[in-house]
Amino acid sequence: MNAIKSTLFAAMLAGCIAAPATAHDCGGVCTTSFEVYLDVVASCEFTGSTDVAFGSHAVVPGQQLDAYGSLTVRCNVPAAYAISLDGGRHGSVTDRRMASDTGETIAYQLYSGPGGTSPCTAAAGTQWGDASGGCIYRGTYAGTPQDIEVHGRLTIDNPRAGSYSDTVTATITY
C-alpha cells in the first residue's frame, strides 16, 4: 500500500514540476487547465429528387411542352448553398438534349421555379447552368428539408417517334 502511495506522490510531484514556472510551488495542491471545444462542420446533401417527365405526346411541330421535377436538400446546420446542373449526357448547359436509342435528339432547357420565370441569377428565365458559367441556384437551409423546383421546357420541331431521355447531374456546394 505504501508503494502505491509513494508512486502516486511521485506522479503528483512530477506533475507539479512539469507545470509552468508560475505553478512550481504546489503547496500540496496542483492545478492545470484544459480546453473544451467542438468544431461544427456544415454538411448538405440531396435527400431526394423527382424526374422532369414530359410524358407521352402526339406532338405538333412548334408545340411547347413544360414538365416539373424537384431536388430535395437537407443540411445538418443552417448553411448557404449553391446548386449547379451539368449539361447532361447528350449536350451542354446551353444546349441540353434528350437522345433516343437511334441517336435522334430533342433539345430542352432547365430553369428554376415555375414557368421558367424564377431567377437563379439576376436574369429571370436564365437556363440553370453549371458552376463554370451560367445560372446557379442559391439558397439558405433553415432547418427543414427544402424542395427546389426544376422546370423543364422544350419546343418540338419534327421528331421521329421513340423514347428520348437524358441524365443530368446536380451538384450542391456549401
Short mmCIF file of C-alpha atoms in Angstrom, two decimals:
data_model
loop_
_atom_site.label_atom_id
_atom_site.label_comp_id
_atom_site.label_asym_id
_atom_site.label_seq_id
_atom_site.Cartn_x
_atom_site.Cartn_y
_atom_site.Cartn_z
CA MET A 1 0.00 0.00 0.00
CA ASN A 2 2.86 2.38 0.85
CA ALA A 3 4.43 1.60 -2.54
CA ILE A 4 1.22 2.77 -4.26
CA LYS A 5 1.13 5.95 -2.15
CA SER A 6 4.81 6.63 -2.91
CA THR A 7 4.21 6.12 -6.64
CA LEU A 8 1.13 8.38 -6.55
CA PHE A 9 3.04 11.08 -4.63
CA ALA A 10 5.93 10.87 -7.11
CA ALA A 11 3.50 11.23 -10.04
CA MET A 12 1.84 14.26 -8.41
CA LEU A 13 5.23 15.82 -7.68
CA ALA A 14 6.33 15.24 -11.28
CA GLY A 15 3.10 16.94 -12.45
CA CYS A 16 3.91 19.96 -10.29
CA ILE A 17 7.49 20.10 -11.53
CA ALA A 18 6.32 19.87 -15.17
CA ALA A 19 3.80 22.68 -14.61
CA PRO A 20 4.54 26.22 -15.82
CA ALA A 21 7.05 28.31 -13.85
CA THR A 22 4.26 30.22 -12.08
CA ALA A 23 2.93 26.99 -10.52
CA HIS A 24 6.20 25.34 -9.41
CA ASP A 25 5.31 25.50 -5.71
CA CYS A 26 2.22 23.34 -5.42
CA GLY A 27 1.90 23.55 -1.69
CA GLY A 28 0.29 20.11 -1.75
CA VAL A 29 -2.34 21.01 -4.36
CA CYS A 30 -1.60 21.17 -8.08
CA THR A 31 -3.89 22.63 -10.74
CA THR A 32 -3.90 22.66 -14.51
CA SER A 33 -6.20 23.95 -17.21
CA PHE A 34 -7.58 22.33 -20.33
CA GLU A 35 -9.86 23.42 -23.16
CA VAL A 36 -13.18 22.01 -24.18
CA TYR A 37 -14.06 22.58 -27.82
CA LEU A 38 -16.14 21.35 -30.72
CA ASP A 39 -15.78 22.08 -34.42
CA VAL A 40 -19.22 22.07 -36.03
CA VAL A 41 -18.91 21.23 -39.70
CA ALA A 42 -21.72 22.01 -42.14
CA SER A 43 -22.91 19.20 -44.35
CA CYS A 44 -25.54 19.46 -47.06
CA GLU A 45 -26.89 16.68 -49.24
CA PHE A 46 -29.65 15.78 -51.66
CA THR A 47 -32.17 13.56 -49.91
CA GLY A 48 -34.38 13.05 -52.93
CA SER A 49 -35.28 14.09 -56.43
CA THR A 50 -38.17 13.72 -58.84
CA ASP A 51 -37.68 13.40 -62.58
CA VAL A 52 -38.64 16.04 -65.11
CA ALA A 53 -41.01 13.84 -67.12
CA PHE A 54 -42.55 15.34 -70.26
CA GLY A 55 -44.75 12.24 -70.69
CA SER A 56 -46.13 10.74 -73.93
CA HIS A 57 -47.46 13.10 -76.60
CA ALA A 58 -48.69 13.02 -80.17
CA VAL A 59 -46.78 16.20 -80.90
CA VAL A 60 -47.47 19.04 -83.26
CA PRO A 61 -44.35 20.79 -84.65
CA GLY A 62 -43.79 24.04 -82.77
CA GLN A 63 -45.64 22.77 -79.69
CA GLN A 64 -44.14 23.88 -76.38
CA LEU A 65 -44.12 21.39 -73.50
CA ASP A 66 -43.42 22.04 -69.83
CA ALA A 67 -42.61 19.50 -67.12
CA TYR A 68 -41.58 19.82 -63.48
CA GLY A 69 -39.33 17.89 -61.14
CA SER A 70 -37.56 18.73 -57.92
CA LEU A 71 -34.44 18.36 -55.82
CA THR A 72 -34.71 17.97 -52.05
CA VAL A 73 -31.88 19.48 -49.99
CA ARG A 74 -31.09 18.93 -46.31
CA CYS A 75 -28.22 20.36 -44.27
CA ASN A 76 -27.21 19.48 -40.71
CA VAL A 77 -26.93 23.17 -39.66
CA PRO A 78 -28.11 26.47 -41.16
CA ALA A 79 -25.94 26.96 -44.24
CA ALA A 80 -25.88 28.83 -47.54
CA TYR A 81 -25.59 26.54 -50.55
CA ALA A 82 -25.46 26.63 -54.35
CA ILE A 83 -26.80 24.01 -56.78
CA SER A 84 -25.38 23.60 -60.26
CA LEU A 85 -26.57 21.30 -63.04
CA ASP A 86 -24.33 19.85 -65.71
CA GLY A 87 -25.17 19.67 -69.41
CA GLY A 88 -26.42 16.11 -69.27
CA ARG A 89 -25.13 13.13 -71.25
CA HIS A 90 -26.04 14.38 -74.73
CA GLY A 91 -25.42 18.13 -74.78
CA SER A 92 -24.11 21.09 -72.87
CA VAL A 93 -25.51 23.55 -70.35
CA THR A 94 -26.59 25.88 -73.14
CA ASP A 95 -27.73 23.08 -75.47
CA ARG A 96 -29.20 20.21 -73.43
CA ARG A 97 -30.55 17.29 -75.44
CA MET A 98 -32.50 14.12 -74.86
CA ALA A 99 -31.50 11.27 -77.16
CA SER A 100 -33.31 8.23 -78.48
CA ASP A 101 -31.84 4.74 -78.98
CA THR A 102 -31.35 5.62 -82.66
CA GLY A 103 -29.36 8.79 -81.88
CA GLU A 104 -32.11 11.31 -82.66
CA THR A 105 -32.17 14.24 -80.23
CA ILE A 106 -34.67 16.75 -78.85
CA ALA A 107 -33.39 19.99 -77.30
CA TYR A 108 -34.71 21.09 -73.91
CA GLN A 109 -33.93 23.68 -71.24
CA LEU A 110 -33.97 23.57 -67.43
CA TYR A 111 -34.94 26.53 -65.25
CA SER A 112 -35.52 27.11 -61.58
CA GLY A 113 -39.04 27.90 -60.47
CA PRO A 114 -42.46 27.70 -62.07
CA GLY A 115 -42.87 28.83 -65.65
CA GLY A 116 -39.14 29.50 -66.05
CA THR A 117 -39.72 32.91 -64.52
CA SER A 118 -37.98 32.42 -61.17
CA PRO A 119 -34.38 33.50 -61.47
CA CYS A 120 -31.42 31.69 -60.04
CA THR A 121 -29.35 34.71 -61.02
CA ALA A 122 -30.45 38.25 -61.72
CA ALA A 123 -31.82 37.38 -65.18
CA ALA A 124 -35.28 35.81 -64.89
CA GLY A 125 -35.71 32.74 -67.04
CA THR A 126 -31.99 32.09 -67.41
CA GLN A 127 -31.20 28.42 -68.00
CA TRP A 128 -29.91 26.57 -64.98
CA GLY A 129 -26.22 26.09 -65.68
CA ASP A 130 -23.08 24.66 -64.22
CA ALA A 131 -20.60 26.30 -61.86
CA SER A 132 -18.25 27.33 -64.70
CA GLY A 133 -20.76 29.82 -66.05
CA GLY A 134 -24.43 30.46 -66.32
CA CYS A 135 -27.19 30.27 -63.80
CA ILE A 136 -26.58 28.78 -60.34
CA TYR A 137 -29.42 28.26 -57.86
CA ARG A 138 -28.56 29.72 -54.45
CA GLY A 139 -30.43 29.12 -51.22
CA THR A 140 -30.07 29.01 -47.46
CA TYR A 141 -31.02 25.99 -45.42
CA ALA A 142 -33.01 26.96 -42.34
CA GLY A 143 -33.78 23.67 -40.62
CA THR A 144 -36.29 21.65 -42.66
CA PRO A 145 -35.67 19.81 -45.94
CA GLN A 146 -36.24 22.10 -48.91
CA ASP A 147 -37.74 21.16 -52.26
CA ILE A 148 -36.26 23.13 -55.14
CA GLU A 149 -38.37 23.03 -58.28
CA VAL A 150 -36.75 22.14 -61.59
CA HIS A 151 -38.73 23.41 -64.58
CA GLY A 152 -38.16 21.72 -67.93
CA ARG A 153 -39.26 23.30 -71.21
CA LEU A 154 -38.92 22.22 -74.81
CA THR A 155 -40.32 23.17 -78.20
CA ILE A 156 -40.92 20.23 -80.51
CA ASP A 157 -39.64 20.52 -84.07
CA ASN A 158 -40.45 17.37 -86.05
CA PRO A 159 -39.02 14.44 -84.09
CA ARG A 160 -39.16 10.80 -85.02
CA ALA A 161 -41.28 8.55 -82.83
CA GLY A 162 -39.38 6.98 -79.96
CA SER A 163 -38.36 7.34 -76.34
CA TYR A 164 -35.97 10.19 -75.58
CA SER A 165 -34.06 10.69 -72.33
CA ASP A 166 -31.10 12.38 -70.71
CA THR A 167 -29.36 12.20 -67.33
CA VAL A 168 -28.42 15.47 -65.62
CA THR A 169 -26.16 15.60 -62.57
CA ALA A 170 -26.89 18.11 -59.81
CA THR A 171 -24.06 19.25 -57.52
CA ILE A 172 -24.52 21.05 -54.20
CA THR A 173 -21.76 23.28 -52.83
CA TYR A 174 -21.94 24.75 -49.33
#
